[in-house]
Structures are given as structure tokens and as C-alpha cells.
PDB file of C-alpha atoms in Angstrom:
ATOM      1  CA  UNK X   1       0.639   0.001  -0.349  1.00  0.00           C
ATOM      2  CA  UNK X   2       1.913   3.536  -0.970  1.00  0.00           C
ATOM      3  CA  UNK X   3       0.997   6.079   0.898  1.00  0.00           C
ATOM      4  CA  UNK X   4      -0.062   9.139  -1.133  1.00  0.00           C
ATOM      5  CA  UNK X   5       1.868  11.490  -3.294  1.00  0.00           C
ATOM      6  CA  UNK X   6       0.868  14.702  -1.527  1.00  0.00           C
ATOM      7  CA  UNK X   7       0.507  14.504   2.612  1.00  0.00           C
ATOM      8  CA  UNK X   8       0.888  16.613   5.244  1.00  0.00           C
ATOM      9  CA  UNK X   9       2.122  14.705   8.580  1.00  0.00           C
ATOM     10  CA  UNK X  10       2.750  16.621  12.422  1.00  0.00           C
ATOM     11  CA  UNK X  11       3.764  14.885  15.914  1.00  0.00           C
ATOM     12  CA  UNK X  12       3.820  16.456  18.242  1.00  0.00           C
ATOM     13  CA  UNK X  13       5.734  15.353  22.199  1.00  0.00           C
ATOM     14  CA  UNK X  14       3.317  17.067  24.978  1.00  0.00           C
ATOM     15  CA  UNK X  15      -0.056  16.265  24.295  1.00  0.00           C
ATOM     16  CA  UNK X  16      -1.856  15.474  27.660  1.00  0.00           C
ATOM     17  CA  UNK X  17      -2.684  18.548  30.245  1.00  0.00           C
ATOM     18  CA  UNK X  18      -3.939  18.528  33.884  1.00  0.00           C
ATOM     19  CA  UNK X  19      -4.949  22.251  35.401  1.00  0.00           C
ATOM     20  CA  UNK X  20      -2.339  23.668  33.075  1.00  0.00           C
ATOM     21  CA  UNK X  21      -1.741  23.090  28.978  1.00  0.00           C
ATOM     22  CA  UNK X  22       0.896  20.149  27.952  1.00  0.00           C
ATOM     23  CA  UNK X  23       3.789  20.987  27.714  1.00  0.00           C
ATOM     24  CA  UNK X  24       5.336  21.041  24.571  1.00  0.00           C
ATOM     25  CA  UNK X  25       8.808  19.169  24.293  1.00  0.00           C
ATOM     26  CA  UNK X  26       8.822  18.468  19.613  1.00  0.00           C
ATOM     27  CA  UNK X  27       7.257  19.363  17.073  1.00  0.00           C
ATOM     28  CA  UNK X  28       8.126  17.570  13.989  1.00  0.00           C
ATOM     29  CA  UNK X  29       6.477  18.632  10.133  1.00  0.00           C
ATOM     30  CA  UNK X  30       6.830  16.494   7.271  1.00  0.00           C
ATOM     31  CA  UNK X  31       4.817  17.083   3.732  1.00  0.00           C
ATOM     32  CA  UNK X  32       5.068  16.262   0.162  1.00  0.00           C
ATOM     33  CA  UNK X  33       2.987  18.805  -1.529  1.00  0.00           C
ATOM     34  CA  UNK X  34       2.123  18.617  -5.519  1.00  0.00           C
ATOM     35  CA  UNK X  35       4.335  21.174  -6.332  1.00  0.00           C
ATOM     36  CA  UNK X  36       7.345  19.307  -5.628  1.00  0.00           C
ATOM     37  CA  UNK X  37       6.601  15.240  -5.752  1.00  0.00           C
ATOM     38  CA  UNK X  38       9.728  14.671  -5.814  1.00  0.00           C
ATOM     39  CA  UNK X  39      10.974  16.229  -2.682  1.00  0.00           C
ATOM     40  CA  UNK X  40       9.551  15.445   1.400  1.00  0.00           C
ATOM     41  CA  UNK X  41      10.288  18.464   3.875  1.00  0.00           C
ATOM     42  CA  UNK X  42      10.794  17.974   7.040  1.00  0.00           C
ATOM     43  CA  UNK X  43      10.849  21.200  10.044  1.00  0.00           C
ATOM     44  CA  UNK X  44      11.532  20.247  13.099  1.00  0.00           C
ATOM     45  CA  UNK X  45      11.045  23.256  16.619  1.00  0.00           C
ATOM     46  CA  UNK X  46      12.024  21.604  20.174  1.00  0.00           C
ATOM     47  CA  UNK X  47      12.038  23.083  23.690  1.00  0.00           C
ATOM     48  CA  UNK X  48      15.779  23.398  24.737  1.00  0.00           C
ATOM     49  CA  UNK X  49      15.671  22.893  27.770  1.00  0.00           C
ATOM     50  CA  UNK X  50      14.752  24.893  30.421  1.00  0.00           C
ATOM     51  CA  UNK X  51      12.254  27.576  27.995  1.00  0.00           C
ATOM     52  CA  UNK X  52       9.108  27.894  27.835  1.00  0.00           C
ATOM     53  CA  UNK X  53       8.506  27.586  24.333  1.00  0.00           C
ATOM     54  CA  UNK X  54       9.888  24.963  20.953  1.00  0.00           C
ATOM     55  CA  UNK X  55      12.052  26.725  18.853  1.00  0.00           C
ATOM     56  CA  UNK X  56      13.189  25.911  15.320  1.00  0.00           C
ATOM     57  CA  UNK X  57      15.903  23.756  16.058  1.00  0.00           C
ATOM     58  CA  UNK X  58      17.174  23.933  12.110  1.00  0.00           C
ATOM     59  CA  UNK X  59      16.624  25.357   8.737  1.00  0.00           C
ATOM     60  CA  UNK X  60      14.451  23.278   7.210  1.00  0.00           C
ATOM     61  CA  UNK X  61      15.672  19.703   4.797  1.00  0.00           C
ATOM     62  CA  UNK X  62      14.442  18.869   1.952  1.00  0.00           C
ATOM     63  CA  UNK X  63      14.653  15.025   1.467  1.00  0.00           C
ATOM     64  CA  UNK X  64      14.743  13.322  -2.026  1.00  0.00           C
ATOM     65  CA  UNK X  65      10.971  11.637  -1.797  1.00  0.00           C
ATOM     66  CA  UNK X  66      11.964   8.974  -4.910  1.00  0.00           C
ATOM     67  CA  UNK X  67      14.841   7.308  -2.454  1.00  0.00           C
ATOM     68  CA  UNK X  68      13.930   3.633  -2.160  1.00  0.00           C
ATOM     69  CA  UNK X  69      14.698   4.084   2.057  1.00  0.00           C
ATOM     70  CA  UNK X  70      12.426   7.486   2.513  1.00  0.00           C
ATOM     71  CA  UNK X  71       9.667   5.685   0.380  1.00  0.00           C
ATOM     72  CA  UNK X  72       9.148   2.514   1.747  1.00  0.00           C
ATOM     73  CA  UNK X  73       9.361   4.319   5.247  1.00  0.00           C
ATOM     74  CA  UNK X  74       6.528   7.046   4.246  1.00  0.00           C
ATOM     75  CA  UNK X  75       4.720   4.017   3.046  1.00  0.00           C
ATOM     76  CA  UNK X  76       5.165   1.930   5.779  1.00  0.00           C
ATOM     77  CA  UNK X  77       3.711   4.918   8.153  1.00  0.00           C
ATOM     78  CA  UNK X  78       1.113   5.312   6.297  1.00  0.00           C
ATOM     79  CA  UNK X  79       0.348   2.018   6.713  1.00  0.00           C
ATOM     80  CA  UNK X  80       0.249   1.710   9.996  1.00  0.00           C
ATOM     81  CA  UNK X  81      -1.997   4.399  10.291  1.00  0.00           C
ATOM     82  CA  UNK X  82      -4.768   3.676   7.913  1.00  0.00           C
ATOM     83  CA  UNK X  83      -4.981   0.442  10.472  1.00  0.00           C
ATOM     84  CA  UNK X  84      -4.363   2.475  14.052  1.00  0.00           C
ATOM     85  CA  UNK X  85      -7.766   3.195  16.333  1.00  0.00           C
ATOM     86  CA  UNK X  86      -8.688   7.337  17.249  1.00  0.00           C
ATOM     87  CA  UNK X  87     -10.022   8.094  20.449  1.00  0.00           C
ATOM     88  CA  UNK X  88     -13.829   8.895  20.339  1.00  0.00           C
ATOM     89  CA  UNK X  89     -14.917  11.514  21.367  1.00  0.00           C
ATOM     90  CA  UNK X  90     -11.666  13.117  20.076  1.00  0.00           C
ATOM     91  CA  UNK X  91      -9.379  15.040  22.130  1.00  0.00           C
ATOM     92  CA  UNK X  92     -10.478  12.488  25.343  1.00  0.00           C
ATOM     93  CA  UNK X  93      -7.917  10.242  26.333  1.00  0.00           C
ATOM     94  CA  UNK X  94      -4.210   9.352  25.283  1.00  0.00           C
ATOM     95  CA  UNK X  95      -4.668   5.625  24.352  1.00  0.00           C
ATOM     96  CA  UNK X  96      -1.303   4.748  23.442  1.00  0.00           C
ATOM     97  CA  UNK X  97       0.562   6.312  25.917  1.00  0.00           C
ATOM     98  CA  UNK X  98       3.249   7.903  24.416  1.00  0.00           C
ATOM     99  CA  UNK X  99       2.066  11.611  25.195  1.00  0.00           C
ATOM    100  CA  UNK X 100       2.672  12.139  21.726  1.00  0.00           C
ATOM    101  CA  UNK X 101       0.241  12.941  18.525  1.00  0.00           C
ATOM    102  CA  UNK X 102      -0.066  12.347  15.087  1.00  0.00           C
ATOM    103  CA  UNK X 103      -1.794  13.596  12.172  1.00  0.00           C
ATOM    104  CA  UNK X 104      -1.725  12.860   8.772  1.00  0.00           C
ATOM    105  CA  UNK X 105      -3.489  14.369   5.993  1.00  0.00           C
ATOM    106  CA  UNK X 106      -3.962  14.000   2.270  1.00  0.00           C
ATOM    107  CA  UNK X 107      -6.413  12.739   0.194  1.00  0.00           C
ATOM    108  CA  UNK X 108      -6.583   9.104   0.743  1.00  0.00           C
ATOM    109  CA  UNK X 109      -7.028   9.472   4.519  1.00  0.00           C
ATOM    110  CA  UNK X 110      -7.367  11.789   7.428  1.00  0.00           C
ATOM    111  CA  UNK X 111      -5.688  10.746  10.519  1.00  0.00           C
ATOM    112  CA  UNK X 112      -5.247  12.333  13.982  1.00  0.00           C
ATOM    113  CA  UNK X 113      -5.094  11.464  18.336  1.00  0.00           C
ATOM    114  CA  UNK X 114      -5.027  13.216  20.712  1.00  0.00           C
ATOM    115  CA  UNK X 115      -4.916  13.493  24.566  1.00  0.00           C
ATOM    116  CA  UNK X 116      -6.838  15.837  26.835  1.00  0.00           C
ATOM    117  CA  UNK X 117      -5.274  18.924  26.906  1.00  0.00           C
ATOM    118  CA  UNK X 118      -6.234  20.376  30.175  1.00  0.00           C
ATOM    119  CA  UNK X 119      -8.911  18.972  33.184  1.00  0.00           C
ATOM    120  CA  UNK X 120     -12.075  17.504  31.875  1.00  0.00           C
ATOM    121  CA  UNK X 121     -10.585  15.216  29.332  1.00  0.00           C
ATOM    122  CA  UNK X 122     -12.364  11.747  30.197  1.00  0.00           C
ATOM    123  CA  UNK X 123     -12.177   8.062  29.474  1.00  0.00           C
ATOM    124  CA  UNK X 124     -12.127   7.361  25.231  1.00  0.00           C
ATOM    125  CA  UNK X 125     -14.640   4.665  24.434  1.00  0.00           C
ATOM    126  CA  UNK X 126     -11.979   3.071  22.226  1.00  0.00           C
ATOM    127  CA  UNK X 127      -8.939   1.817  23.559  1.00  0.00           C
ATOM    128  CA  UNK X 128      -5.442   0.791  21.929  1.00  0.00           C
ATOM    129  CA  UNK X 129      -4.527  -2.689  22.052  1.00  0.00           C
ATOM    130  CA  UNK X 130      -0.765  -3.649  23.362  1.00  0.00           C
ATOM    131  CA  UNK X 131      -0.162  -4.601  19.725  1.00  0.00           C
ATOM    132  CA  UNK X 132      -2.396  -1.485  18.372  1.00  0.00           C
ATOM    133  CA  UNK X 133       0.158   0.278  20.810  1.00  0.00           C
ATOM    134  CA  UNK X 134       2.960  -1.029  19.656  1.00  0.00           C
ATOM    135  CA  UNK X 135       2.341  -0.304  16.121  1.00  0.00           C
ATOM    136  CA  UNK X 136       2.148   3.744  17.234  1.00  0.00           C
ATOM    137  CA  UNK X 137       4.920   3.596  18.438  1.00  0.00           C
ATOM    138  CA  UNK X 138       6.642   2.227  15.258  1.00  0.00           C
ATOM    139  CA  UNK X 139       5.094   5.063  13.690  1.00  0.00           C
ATOM    140  CA  UNK X 140       6.908   7.346  15.668  1.00  0.00           C
ATOM    141  CA  UNK X 141       9.864   5.750  15.574  1.00  0.00           C
ATOM    142  CA  UNK X 142       9.463   6.019  11.759  1.00  0.00           C
ATOM    143  CA  UNK X 143       8.733  10.270  12.030  1.00  0.00           C
ATOM    144  CA  UNK X 144      11.876  10.770  14.337  1.00  0.00           C
ATOM    145  CA  UNK X 145      13.763   8.737  11.287  1.00  0.00           C
ATOM    146  CA  UNK X 146      12.809  10.694   8.440  1.00  0.00           C
ATOM    147  CA  UNK X 147      13.746  14.034  10.773  1.00  0.00           C
ATOM    148  CA  UNK X 148      17.037  12.758  11.398  1.00  0.00           C
ATOM    149  CA  UNK X 149      17.521  11.061   8.340  1.00  0.00           C
ATOM    150  CA  UNK X 150      20.394  13.334   6.008  1.00  0.00           C
ATOM    151  CA  UNK X 151      19.120  15.395   2.923  1.00  0.00           C
TER     152      UNK X 151
END
């Protein structure tokens, strides 16, 4: 199952709040557009220790979207997300337990998990199985591998 040629993905570490909003530790985005179908644009913003906000950690980089390794990672990520459930209601609970969200958008798939942003998130009617939690961990690892990949 091949990933779409145009998509946007955002991974955010730090999604679960309590009495205060969540502390965001990192935001990574991957974009492949019809304007540049041979490029996967990668942006990374992290919160340096002791600071209140995430900061762009480097200039955006372009990965070769036609590279076999990059393509296989993106295809694997897409196939994982197509299989994973979302919490119900949206934003009620971090069902994967990683304090991490992934948002993926394309013409063929809209997928976004979340967690309670502050008090009163409630409990999700949908729970992730241990196998689904492992698949989500793999999806997160793939994003990190793409972000860390040399351009």
C-alpha cells in the first residue's frame, strides 16, 4: 500500500495536560506537495531544556522523496496509520500512552490522535490494544528516523 504523493504529517511530543495545558517538547512536520513531488520537506522545532517554548532547531530540509529507503518508511508509516484506531470522543484520552500525537492529512486519509489538553478530558470509548500501541510506537520511530535522516 503506497502512501499518497501529497500529504502533510505533524508529530507533537507533549499532548497531555492536567490543571495546566500540556508542555510541548517537540513538533516535527513532514510535507510532500504536488508542487515538489520529489521532495519531502522536514521541519523540526524542539523545546530546549529550561525554556518555555519550542524553537525551530534548524532550517527546513528536503529529503529525496524518490529515494527507496525514504519511500519505504513513508509507505510503512501510511499503512500503520490506516490501521490504527482513534480515541472517541476526539481528544478525550491518550490511548497510546506516549504523550505524542500524529496528524496525517491527504486526499485518501485524515488521521489524528490526541489527548486531553487540560482538565476533564474524560475516558475514551476506544482503547488501543498492546499490538496497536506497538504499531503506534513504530509510527513515532519512523517519523524520528525521517527527521534525523540526512538530506
